[in-house]
CSV table of C-alpha atoms and ligand atoms in Angstrom, one decimal:
chain,number,residue,atom,x,y,z
C,1,UNK,CA,65.6,3.2,44.5
C,2,UNK,CA,62.6,3.8,46.7
C,3,UNK,CA,62.0,6.6,47.5
C,4,UNK,CA,63.5,8.2,44.5
C,5,UNK,CA,66.2,10.7,45.5
C,6,UNK,CA,65.6,14.3,44.5
C,7,UNK,CA,68.8,14.8,42.6
C,8,UNK,CA,71.1,12.2,41.0
C,9,UNK,CA,74.0,13.3,38.8
C,10,UNK,CA,75.8,10.5,37.0
C,11,UNK,CA,79.5,10.9,36.4
C,12,UNK,CA,82.2,8.8,34.6
C,13,UNK,CA,83.5,5.5,36.0
C,14,UNK,CA,82.8,3.2,38.9
C,15,UNK,CA,83.9,3.2,42.5
C,16,UNK,CA,86.9,1.0,43.5
C,17,UNK,CA,85.6,-2.5,44.2
C,18,UNK,CA,85.0,-3.3,47.8
C,19,UNK,CA,85.1,0.4,48.8
C,20,UNK,CA,83.7,1.1,52.3
C,21,UNK,CA,81.6,4.2,52.7
C,22,UNK,CA,83.2,7.0,54.6
C,23,UNK,CA,80.7,9.0,56.7
C,24,UNK,CA,80.9,12.7,57.4
C,25,UNK,CA,78.8,15.0,59.6
C,26,UNK,CA,77.8,18.1,57.7
C,27,UNK,CA,76.0,20.5,60.1
C,28,UNK,CA,74.7,22.6,57.2
C,29,UNK,CA,72.3,19.9,56.0
C,30,UNK,CA,68.7,19.6,57.2
C,31,UNK,CA,67.9,16.9,59.8
C,32,UNK,CA,66.6,14.3,57.2
C,33,UNK,CA,68.8,15.5,54.3
C,34,UNK,CA,71.7,13.5,53.1
C,35,UNK,CA,74.3,13.4,50.3
C,36,UNK,CA,76.1,10.5,48.7
C,37,UNK,CA,79.2,10.9,46.6
C,38,UNK,CA,80.4,7.9,44.6
C,39,UNK,CA,83.6,8.6,42.7
C,40,UNK,CA,86.7,6.8,41.5
C,41,UNK,CA,88.3,7.8,44.8
C,42,UNK,CA,85.7,6.2,47.0
C,43,UNK,CA,82.2,6.5,48.6
C,44,UNK,CA,81.3,9.4,50.9
C,45,UNK,CA,78.0,9.8,52.9
C,46,UNK,CA,77.0,13.0,54.6
C,47,UNK,CA,74.2,14.1,56.9
C,48,UNK,CA,73.9,16.6,59.7
C,49,UNK,CA,73.4,13.8,62.2
C,50,UNK,CA,72.5,10.2,62.7
C,51,UNK,CA,69.2,10.2,60.8
C,52,UNK,CA,70.6,11.8,57.6
C,53,UNK,CA,73.5,9.3,57.7
C,54,UNK,CA,71.1,6.4,58.2
C,55,UNK,CA,69.1,7.5,55.1
C,56,UNK,CA,72.3,7.8,53.1
C,57,UNK,CA,73.2,4.2,54.2
C,58,UNK,CA,69.7,2.9,53.1
C,59,UNK,CA,70.1,4.5,49.7
C,60,UNK,CA,73.5,3.1,49.3
C,61,UNK,CA,72.3,-0.4,50.3
C,62,UNK,CA,69.7,-0.2,47.6
C,63,UNK,CA,72.3,0.9,45.0
C,64,UNK,CA,74.4,-2.0,46.0
C,65,UNK,CA,71.4,-4.3,45.5
C,66,UNK,CA,70.9,-2.9,42.0
C,67,UNK,CA,74.5,-2.7,40.9
C,68,UNK,CA,76.4,-5.3,42.9
C,69,UNK,CA,80.1,-4.4,43.4
C,70,UNK,CA,80.3,-2.2,40.2
C,71,UNK,CA,78.9,0.9,41.7
C,72,UNK,CA,78.6,3.7,39.1
C,73,UNK,CA,80.0,7.1,40.0
C,74,UNK,CA,77.3,9.6,40.9
C,75,UNK,CA,76.3,12.5,43.2
C,76,UNK,CA,73.1,12.3,45.1
C,77,UNK,CA,71.4,15.1,47.0
C,78,UNK,CA,68.2,14.2,48.8
C,79,UNK,CA,65.6,15.4,51.3
C,80,UNK,CA,61.9,14.7,52.0
C,81,UNK,CA,59.0,16.8,50.9
C,82,UNK,CA,56.9,15.9,54.0
C,83,UNK,CA,58.1,15.7,57.6
C,84,UNK,CA,55.4,13.1,58.6
C,85,UNK,CA,55.7,9.8,56.8
C,86,UNK,CA,54.0,7.2,58.9
C,87,UNK,CA,52.8,3.6,59.1
C,88,UNK,CA,50.2,2.4,61.5
C,89,UNK,CA,49.7,-1.1,62.9
C,90,UNK,CA,46.6,-2.0,64.9
C,91,UNK,CA,47.8,-4.2,67.7
C,92,UNK,CA,44.5,-4.0,69.6
C,93,UNK,CA,42.4,-6.2,67.4
C,94,UNK,CA,45.2,-8.7,67.1
C,95,UNK,CA,48.4,-8.7,69.1
C,96,UNK,CA,51.7,-8.9,67.2
C,97,UNK,CA,54.9,-9.9,69.0
C,98,UNK,CA,57.7,-7.5,69.7
C,99,UNK,CA,59.8,-9.5,67.3
C,100,UNK,CA,57.3,-9.1,64.5
C,101,UNK,CA,56.9,-5.4,65.2
C,102,UNK,CA,60.7,-5.0,65.0
C,103,UNK,CA,60.7,-6.7,61.7
C,104,UNK,CA,58.0,-4.3,60.3
C,105,UNK,CA,59.8,-1.3,61.8
C,106,UNK,CA,63.1,-2.4,60.3
C,107,UNK,CA,61.5,-2.7,56.9
C,108,UNK,CA,59.8,0.6,57.2
C,109,UNK,CA,63.1,2.3,58.1
C,110,UNK,CA,64.6,1.0,54.9
C,111,UNK,CA,62.1,3.1,53.0
C,112,UNK,CA,62.7,6.2,55.3
C,113,UNK,CA,59.2,6.1,57.0
C,114,UNK,CA,59.7,8.1,60.2
C,115,UNK,CA,56.7,7.6,62.4
C,116,UNK,CA,55.2,4.4,63.8
C,117,UNK,CA,51.6,5.0,64.8
C,118,UNK,CA,51.0,2.3,67.3
C,119,UNK,CA,47.3,1.6,67.8
C,120,UNK,CA,47.3,0.1,71.3
C,121,UNK,CA,43.7,0.4,72.5
C,122,UNK,CA,40.4,-0.4,71.0
C,123,UNK,CA,37.1,-2.1,71.8
C,124,UNK,CA,38.7,-5.5,71.4
C,125,UNK,CA,41.8,-5.0,73.5
C,126,UNK,CA,44.0,-2.8,75.6
C,127,UNK,CA,47.7,-3.7,75.0
C,128,UNK,CA,50.1,-1.8,77.3
C,129,UNK,CA,51.1,-2.5,80.9
C,130,UNK,CA,49.7,0.4,83.0
C,131,UNK,CA,51.1,1.2,86.4
C,132,UNK,CA,48.3,3.5,87.5
C,133,UNK,CA,45.3,1.4,86.2
C,134,UNK,CA,46.5,-2.2,86.1
C,135,UNK,CA,42.9,-3.4,85.3
C,136,UNK,CA,43.6,-2.1,81.8
C,137,UNK,CA,46.2,-4.8,81.1
C,138,UNK,CA,44.8,-7.4,83.5
C,139,UNK,CA,41.2,-7.3,82.3
C,140,UNK,CA,41.2,-5.1,79.2
C,141,UNK,CA,43.8,-7.2,77.3
C,142,UNK,CA,41.8,-10.4,77.2
C,143,UNK,CA,38.6,-11.3,75.3
C,144,UNK,CA,36.7,-14.5,75.3
C,145,UNK,CA,37.1,-15.2,71.6
C,146,UNK,CA,37.5,-13.8,68.1
C,147,UNK,CA,34.3,-13.3,66.1
C,148,UNK,CA,35.7,-11.2,63.4
C,149,UNK,CA,33.9,-12.2,60.2
C,150,UNK,CA,35.5,-15.4,58.9
C,151,UNK,CA,38.4,-15.0,61.4
C,152,UNK,CA,36.8,-16.9,64.3
C,153,UNK,CA,37.8,-18.8,67.4
C,154,UNK,CA,36.1,-19.5,70.7
C,155,UNK,CA,39.4,-19.5,72.5
C,156,UNK,CA,40.3,-16.8,74.9
C,157,UNK,CA,42.6,-14.3,73.2
C,158,UNK,CA,44.9,-11.8,74.8
C,159,UNK,CA,48.3,-10.2,75.2
C,160,UNK,CA,49.9,-6.9,76.1
C,161,UNK,CA,53.3,-5.3,76.0
C,162,UNK,CA,55.2,-4.9,79.2
C,163,UNK,CA,56.7,-1.5,80.0
C,164,UNK,CA,60.1,-3.0,79.3
C,165,UNK,CA,58.9,-4.2,75.9
C,166,UNK,CA,57.4,-0.8,75.1
C,167,UNK,CA,60.8,0.8,75.9
C,168,UNK,CA,62.5,-1.8,73.6
C,169,UNK,CA,60.2,-0.8,70.7
C,170,UNK,CA,60.7,3.0,71.3
C,171,UNK,CA,64.5,2.5,71.5
C,172,UNK,CA,64.5,0.3,68.4
C,173,UNK,CA,62.6,2.9,66.4
C,174,UNK,CA,64.9,5.6,67.7
C,175,UNK,CA,67.9,3.8,66.1
C,176,UNK,CA,66.4,4.4,62.7
C,177,UNK,CA,65.0,7.9,63.2
C,178,UNK,CA,61.5,6.7,63.8
C,179,UNK,CA,59.3,8.2,66.5
C,180,UNK,CA,56.5,6.1,68.1
C,181,UNK,CA,53.1,7.8,68.1
C,182,UNK,CA,50.9,5.8,70.5
C,183,UNK,CA,47.1,6.0,69.9
C,184,UNK,CA,44.7,5.7,72.7
C,185,UNK,CA,41.4,6.0,70.9
C,186,UNK,CA,38.6,8.0,72.7
C,187,UNK,CA,35.8,8.8,73.4
C,188,UNK,CA,34.7,5.8,71.3
C,189,UNK,CA,36.5,2.5,70.7
C,190,UNK,CA,36.9,2.2,74.5
C,191,UNK,CA,35.0,-1.0,75.3
C,192,UNK,CA,38.2,-2.8,76.5
C,193,UNK,CA,38.9,0.1,78.9
C,194,UNK,CA,35.3,0.1,80.1
C,195,UNK,CA,35.5,-3.6,80.7
C,196,UNK,CA,37.9,-2.8,83.5
C,197,UNK,CA,36.5,0.6,84.5
C,198,UNK,CA,32.8,0.5,83.7
C,199,UNK,CA,32.0,3.5,85.9
C,200,UNK,CA,33.6,5.7,83.1
C,201,UNK,CA,30.8,5.1,80.6
C,202,UNK,CA,27.4,7.0,80.6
C,203,UNK,CA,25.5,4.0,81.8
C,204,UNK,CA,28.2,2.7,84.2
C,205,UNK,CA,27.1,-0.9,83.5
C,206,UNK,CA,29.5,-3.8,83.0
C,207,UNK,CA,30.6,-4.6,79.5
C,208,UNK,CA,32.9,-7.3,78.2
C,209,UNK,CA,36.0,-6.7,76.0
C,210,UNK,CA,34.7,-6.7,72.4
C,211,UNK,CA,34.9,-9.9,70.3
C,212,UNK,CA,33.7,-8.7,67.0
C,213,UNK,CA,34.4,-6.0,64.5
C,214,UNK,CA,32.2,-2.9,64.1
C,215,UNK,CA,31.3,0.3,65.8
C,216,UNK,CA,30.5,0.0,69.5
C,217,UNK,CA,27.9,2.1,71.4
C,218,UNK,CA,29.6,2.7,74.7
C,219,UNK,CA,31.7,5.9,75.0
C,220,UNK,CA,33.6,7.6,77.8
C,221,UNK,CA,31.1,9.8,79.5
C,222,UNK,CA,31.9,13.4,78.7
C,223,UNK,CA,29.8,14.7,81.6
C,224,UNK,CA,31.5,13.0,84.5
C,225,UNK,CA,34.5,14.7,85.9
C,226,UNK,CA,36.0,11.3,86.9
C,227,UNK,CA,36.4,10.5,83.2
C,228,UNK,CA,38.8,13.4,82.8
C,229,UNK,CA,40.7,12.6,86.0
C,230,UNK,CA,41.1,9.0,84.8
C,231,UNK,CA,42.3,10.0,81.3
C,232,UNK,CA,44.8,12.5,82.6
C,233,UNK,CA,46.3,10.0,85.1
C,234,UNK,CA,46.4,7.4,82.3
C,235,UNK,CA,48.1,9.9,80.0
C,236,UNK,CA,50.7,10.7,82.7
C,237,UNK,CA,51.5,7.0,82.8
C,238,UNK,CA,51.7,6.7,79.0
C,239,UNK,CA,53.8,9.8,78.6
C,240,UNK,CA,56.5,8.2,80.7
C,241,UNK,CA,56.7,5.4,78.1
C,242,UNK,CA,56.4,7.5,74.9
C,243,UNK,CA,58.8,10.5,74.8
C,244,UNK,CA,57.9,11.6,71.2
C,245,UNK,CA,56.3,14.9,70.1
C,246,UNK,CA,53.0,13.4,68.8
C,247,UNK,CA,50.2,11.6,70.7
C,248,UNK,CA,47.1,10.3,69.0
C,249,UNK,CA,43.9,10.4,70.9
C,250,UNK,CA,41.6,8.9,68.3
C,251,UNK,CA,38.2,10.5,68.1
C,252,UNK,CA,36.8,8.4,65.2
C,253,UNK,CA,33.5,6.5,65.1
C,254,UNK,CA,31.8,7.7,68.3
C,255,UNK,CA,28.1,7.3,67.9
C,256,UNK,CA,26.3,9.8,70.1
C,257,UNK,CA,23.3,7.8,71.3
C,258,UNK,CA,24.7,7.3,74.8
C,259,UNK,CA,25.6,11.0,75.2
C,260,UNK,CA,22.2,12.1,74.1
C,261,UNK,CA,20.6,9.9,76.8
C,262,UNK,CA,23.0,10.7,79.6
C,263,UNK,CA,22.0,13.3,82.2
C,264,UNK,CA,25.7,14.0,83.0
C,265,UNK,CA,26.5,14.7,79.4
C,266,UNK,CA,23.4,16.8,78.9
C,267,UNK,CA,24.3,18.8,82.0
C,268,UNK,CA,27.8,19.3,80.6
C,269,UNK,CA,26.4,20.6,77.3
C,270,UNK,CA,24.2,23.1,79.1
C,271,UNK,CA,26.9,24.4,81.3
C,272,UNK,CA,29.4,24.7,78.5
C,273,UNK,CA,26.9,26.2,76.0
C,274,UNK,CA,27.4,23.3,73.6
C,275,UNK,CA,24.6,23.1,71.0
C,276,UNK,CA,24.9,19.5,70.0
C,277,UNK,CA,26.7,16.2,70.6
C,278,UNK,CA,29.3,17.0,67.9
C,279,UNK,CA,30.3,20.1,69.8
C,280,UNK,CA,30.4,18.0,73.0
C,281,UNK,CA,32.9,15.7,71.2
C,282,UNK,CA,34.9,18.9,70.3
C,283,UNK,CA,34.9,19.9,73.9
C,284,UNK,CA,36.0,16.4,75.0
C,285,UNK,CA,38.9,16.3,72.5
C,286,UNK,CA,39.9,19.8,73.4
C,287,UNK,CA,40.2,19.0,77.1
C,288,UNK,CA,42.4,16.0,76.4
C,289,UNK,CA,44.4,17.9,73.8
C,290,UNK,CA,45.0,20.8,76.1
C,291,UNK,CA,46.3,18.4,78.7
C,292,UNK,CA,48.8,17.0,76.2
C,293,UNK,CA,49.8,20.4,75.0
C,294,UNK,CA,50.5,21.5,78.6
C,295,UNK,CA,53.0,18.7,78.7
C,296,UNK,CA,54.6,19.7,75.5
C,297,UNK,CA,53.0,17.2,73.1
C,298,UNK,CA,51.1,17.7,69.9
C,299,UNK,CA,47.8,15.8,69.8
C,300,UNK,CA,46.5,14.1,66.7
C,301,UNK,CA,42.8,13.1,66.2
C,302,UNK,CA,40.8,11.4,63.4
C,303,UNK,CA,38.8,13.7,61.2
C,304,UNK,CA,35.4,13.1,62.9
C,305,UNK,CA,36.7,15.2,65.8
C,306,UNK,CA,36.4,18.4,63.6
C,307,UNK,CA,32.6,17.9,62.9
C,308,UNK,CA,31.7,20.1,65.8
C,309,UNK,CA,33.6,23.0,64.4
C,310,UNK,CA,35.2,23.8,67.8
C,311,UNK,CA,38.4,21.8,67.7
C,312,UNK,CA,41.5,23.5,69.1
C,313,UNK,CA,43.7,24.6,66.1
C,314,UNK,CA,46.9,23.1,67.7
C,315,UNK,CA,45.5,19.6,67.1
C,316,UNK,CA,46.7,17.8,63.9
C,317,UNK,CA,43.8,16.2,62.1
C,318,UNK,CA,44.3,12.8,60.4
C,319,UNK,CA,41.9,12.4,57.5
C,320,UNK,CA,40.6,9.0,56.6
C,321,UNK,CA,37.3,10.0,55.1
C,322,UNK,CA,36.4,12.9,52.8
C,323,UNK,CA,36.3,16.5,54.0
C,324,UNK,CA,32.5,16.6,54.5
C,325,UNK,CA,31.2,20.2,54.4
C,326,UNK,CA,34.7,21.7,54.3
C,327,UNK,CA,35.3,21.2,58.0
C,328,UNK,CA,38.9,20.2,57.6
C,329,UNK,CA,39.5,23.2,55.3
C,330,UNK,CA,38.0,25.4,58.0
C,331,UNK,CA,40.4,23.8,60.6
C,332,UNK,CA,43.4,24.4,58.2
C,333,UNK,CA,42.2,28.0,57.6
C,334,UNK,CA,42.4,28.6,61.3
C,335,UNK,CA,46.0,27.5,61.3
C,336,UNK,CA,45.6,23.7,61.9
C,337,UNK,CA,47.5,20.9,60.3
C,338,UNK,CA,46.5,17.6,58.6
C,339,UNK,CA,47.8,14.1,58.0
C,340,UNK,CA,46.4,12.2,55.0
C,341,UNK,CA,45.3,8.6,55.4
C,342,UNK,CA,42.4,8.3,53.0
C,343,UNK,CA,40.6,5.0,53.3
C,344,UNK,CA,40.4,4.2,49.6
C,345,UNK,CA,44.2,4.7,49.2
C,346,UNK,CA,46.0,4.0,52.4
C,347,UNK,CA,44.2,1.2,54.2
C,348,UNK,CA,46.1,-2.1,53.8
C,349,UNK,CA,43.6,-4.3,55.6
C,350,UNK,CA,41.7,-4.4,52.3
C,351,UNK,CA,43.1,-6.9,49.7
C,352,UNK,CA,45.0,-5.5,46.8
C,353,UNK,CA,42.0,-6.2,44.5
C,354,UNK,CA,40.1,-3.4,46.5
C,355,UNK,CA,43.0,-1.0,47.2
C,356,UNK,CA,45.8,-1.7,44.7
C,357,UNK,CA,49.4,-0.7,44.9
C,358,UNK,CA,48.6,2.0,42.4
C,359,UNK,CA,45.8,3.3,44.6
C,360,UNK,CA,48.3,3.8,47.4
C,361,UNK,CA,50.8,5.5,45.0
C,362,UNK,CA,48.1,7.8,43.6
C,363,UNK,CA,47.3,9.4,47.0
C,364,UNK,CA,46.7,13.1,46.4
C,365,UNK,CA,48.9,15.0,48.9
C,366,UNK,CA,47.6,18.4,48.2
C,367,UNK,CA,43.8,18.0,47.8
C,368,UNK,CA,42.3,20.8,45.8
C,369,UNK,CA,39.5,21.2,48.3
C,370,UNK,CA,42.0,22.3,50.9
C,371,UNK,CA,42.8,25.4,48.9
C,372,UNK,CA,46.4,26.6,48.4
C,373,UNK,CA,46.9,27.6,52.0
C,374,UNK,CA,45.4,24.4,53.3
C,375,UNK,CA,47.7,22.2,51.1
C,376,UNK,CA,50.7,23.9,52.8
C,377,UNK,CA,49.3,22.7,56.1
C,378,UNK,CA,49.6,19.0,55.3
C,379,UNK,CA,52.3,17.4,57.5
C,380,UNK,CA,52.4,14.2,55.5
C,381,UNK,CA,50.7,10.9,55.0
C,382,UNK,CA,50.2,7.5,56.5
C,383,UNK,CA,49.6,3.9,55.4
C,384,UNK,CA,47.6,1.8,57.8
C,385,UNK,CA,46.7,-1.8,58.7
C,386,UNK,CA,43.7,-2.6,60.8
C,387,UNK,CA,43.8,-6.2,62.0
C,388,UNK,CA,40.3,-7.5,62.7
C,389,UNK,CA,40.8,-10.0,60.0
C,390,UNK,CA,44.5,-10.5,60.3
C,391,UNK,CA,46.0,-12.8,62.9
C,392,UNK,CA,49.1,-14.2,61.2
C,393,UNK,CA,52.4,-12.5,60.7
C,394,UNK,CA,52.7,-13.6,57.0
C,395,UNK,CA,49.3,-12.2,56.2
C,396,UNK,CA,50.1,-8.9,57.9
C,397,UNK,CA,53.3,-8.6,56.0
C,398,UNK,CA,51.9,-9.5,52.5
C,399,UNK,CA,49.1,-6.9,53.0
C,400,UNK,CA,51.5,-4.2,54.0
C,401,UNK,CA,54.4,-4.8,51.7
C,402,UNK,CA,55.0,-3.4,49.2
C,403,UNK,CA,52.1,-1.0,49.7
C,404,UNK,CA,53.8,0.7,52.7
C,405,UNK,CA,56.8,1.3,50.4
C,406,UNK,CA,54.5,3.2,47.9
C,407,UNK,CA,53.3,5.5,50.7
C,408,UNK,CA,56.9,6.0,51.8
C,409,UNK,CA,57.6,7.4,48.3
C,410,UNK,CA,54.5,9.5,48.3
C,411,UNK,CA,55.6,11.2,51.6
C,412,UNK,CA,59.2,11.6,50.5
C,413,UNK,CA,58.6,12.8,46.9
C,414,UNK,CA,55.2,14.6,47.4
C,415,UNK,CA,53.5,15.9,44.3
C,416,UNK,CA,56.6,15.7,42.1
C,417,UNK,CA,56.8,11.9,42.4
C,418,UNK,CA,57.7,9.9,39.3
C,419,UNK,CA,55.1,8.0,37.3
C,420,UNK,CA,53.6,4.8,38.8
C,421,UNK,CA,55.2,2.7,36.0
C,422,UNK,CA,58.6,4.2,37.0
C,423,UNK,CA,57.9,3.3,40.6
C,424,UNK,CA,57.0,-0.3,39.8
C,425,UNK,CA,60.3,-0.7,37.9
C,426,UNK,CA,62.3,0.7,40.7
C,427,UNK,CA,60.5,-1.4,43.2
C,428,UNK,CA,61.2,-4.5,41.3
C,429,UNK,CA,64.9,-3.6,41.2
C,430,UNK,CA,65.0,-3.5,45.1
C,431,UNK,CA,62.4,-6.2,45.8
C,432,UNK,CA,65.3,-8.3,47.2
C,433,UNK,CA,65.1,-6.1,50.3
C,434,UNK,CA,62.0,-7.9,51.5
C,435,UNK,CA,63.8,-11.2,51.4
C,436,UNK,CA,66.8,-9.7,53.1
C,437,UNK,CA,64.7,-8.5,56.0
C,438,UNK,CA,62.6,-11.7,56.1
C,439,UNK,CA,59.4,-10.0,55.0
C,440,UNK,CA,56.7,-12.0,53.2
C,441,UNK,CA,55.8,-9.3,50.6
C,442,UNK,CA,53.2,-9.6,47.8
C,443,UNK,CA,54.9,-10.4,44.5
C,444,UNK,CA,54.5,-8.3,41.4
C,445,UNK,CA,51.6,-10.3,40.0
C,446,UNK,CA,49.5,-9.4,43.0
C,447,UNK,CA,50.1,-5.6,43.1
C,448,UNK,CA,47.4,-4.5,40.7
C,449,UNK,CA,44.9,-7.4,40.2
C,450,UNK,CA,42.8,-7.4,37.0
C,451,UNK,CA,39.1,-7.0,37.2
C,452,UNK,CA,38.4,-10.7,37.6
C,453,UNK,CA,40.9,-11.2,40.4
C,454,UNK,CA,39.7,-7.9,42.0
C,455,UNK,CA,36.1,-9.1,42.0
C,456,UNK,CA,37.1,-12.4,43.5
C,457,UNK,CA,39.1,-10.8,46.3
C,458,UNK,CA,36.3,-8.3,47.0
C,459,UNK,CA,33.7,-11.0,47.2
C,460,UNK,CA,35.9,-12.9,49.6
C,461,UNK,CA,36.5,-9.9,51.8
C,462,UNK,CA,32.8,-9.1,51.9
C,463,UNK,CA,32.2,-12.5,53.4
C,464,UNK,CA,33.6,-11.0,56.7
C,465,UNK,CA,30.3,-9.0,57.1
C,466,UNK,CA,26.9,-10.5,57.6
C,467,UNK,CA,23.8,-8.6,56.4
C,468,UNK,CA,23.0,-7.8,60.0
C,469,UNK,CA,26.5,-6.4,60.7
C,470,UNK,CA,26.3,-4.3,57.6
C,471,UNK,CA,23.0,-2.8,58.7
C,472,UNK,CA,24.3,-2.1,62.2
C,473,UNK,CA,27.4,-0.4,60.8
C,474,UNK,CA,25.3,1.8,58.5
C,475,UNK,CA,23.1,2.9,61.4
C,476,UNK,CA,26.1,3.6,63.7
C,477,UNK,CA,27.7,5.6,60.9
C,478,UNK,CA,24.7,7.8,60.7
C,479,UNK,CA,25.0,8.7,64.4
C,480,UNK,CA,28.7,9.7,64.3
Z,501,LIG,C1,39.2,4.5,61.3
Z,501,LIG,O1,39.4,3.8,60.3
Z,501,LIG,N1,38.1,4.2,62.0
Z,501,LIG,C2,40.0,5.6,61.6
Z,502,LIG,ZN1,27.6,10.6,79.8
């Protein structure tokens, strides 16, 4: 079974063939906790509500897959270690249909993942119908071609989700205890927004929706008051669509060149007593975060947003890079929280030869550098797929599965997870689930490529970046 239940007690005998499970509401159990009792009398599932019962059903489904009709008698008691077990899909670089997303969500639900981080805006596309600012979906959702490494086309590329479709995804997730966490990345990764509303950048000059991968220079201007008015109106519009607790506001990869050269941004720094551009980013994030908090939401940001040292402690920080200079630790010491999504473990856009199934499984959920107190502030972990180089559904699926299942177990079992070898065996026993849900998962021989295969896959992946792009990326990184 994946994730491995906390307690399994085997008892004598098997359940009567063809038994249907009887479901019971047990108010004393935690929201995600469940029990399964399989005895000679029958099969009983308990949970305090729909989510617990759904988890009990998924575990039972896996047991049936392993044992067929001869279900051995046992008692299972189970609950998760971490409350935040998330999967992210980037629908900005490439658009994936509602049908495909539902397939991915259904599969994730089977492994008890409970947050869908939906990356809906980036330099290369804005993907949601917006009532207040229709230029976003009319202009921001279309680019003049794909120049993503070896993934190239000169045809116009576009697509967005209608408000009705967003509701369909949110409701579909809700059926399986999954909350949608939308991400509108800012102040960087906003070129598609600026293509429709260029007056919001520092230069105010026209830009086109991005066609290639990489880090883009244009940011939201943090000096102009109009920027904040726009973002707040936009958030009001998006909050109608996304009712969940968390809202991701990005904050990664924002090179500060434009801010340094902008009189409005410089004036803002002076007025607010901000000593450098990092602190200006902290100020920017805090303003947006406060707006969300005033509407009862919890904002999430990428870890670059803590570099200024002035981030509001109520913001959850999602780590994808190392905790440079102990800045995350300082945020946690102030009472902040963290979500783990380390690039070397959790990023499924890289081939298995670069980030293997074992790498995902070996994610450290209580990093020593956080200290004891900090480790307690970890909400959970996330697996991710960025899609610059992924256009096809089958490719998306084979890169994500079964790596997403490994993260699901990391989040559920925490530090006390079984050995990786044990995980592989259990995964093999339920591999039929991928077929059942129509998912094109990577088969066992591809999970942990040997050195030669890894070198081949790495070389192939590296072909996506020219020398010039590598250089540009390095320079942009230095200014983040
Ligand atoms: C990221 O990968 N830029 C969060
Ligand atoms: Zn500016």
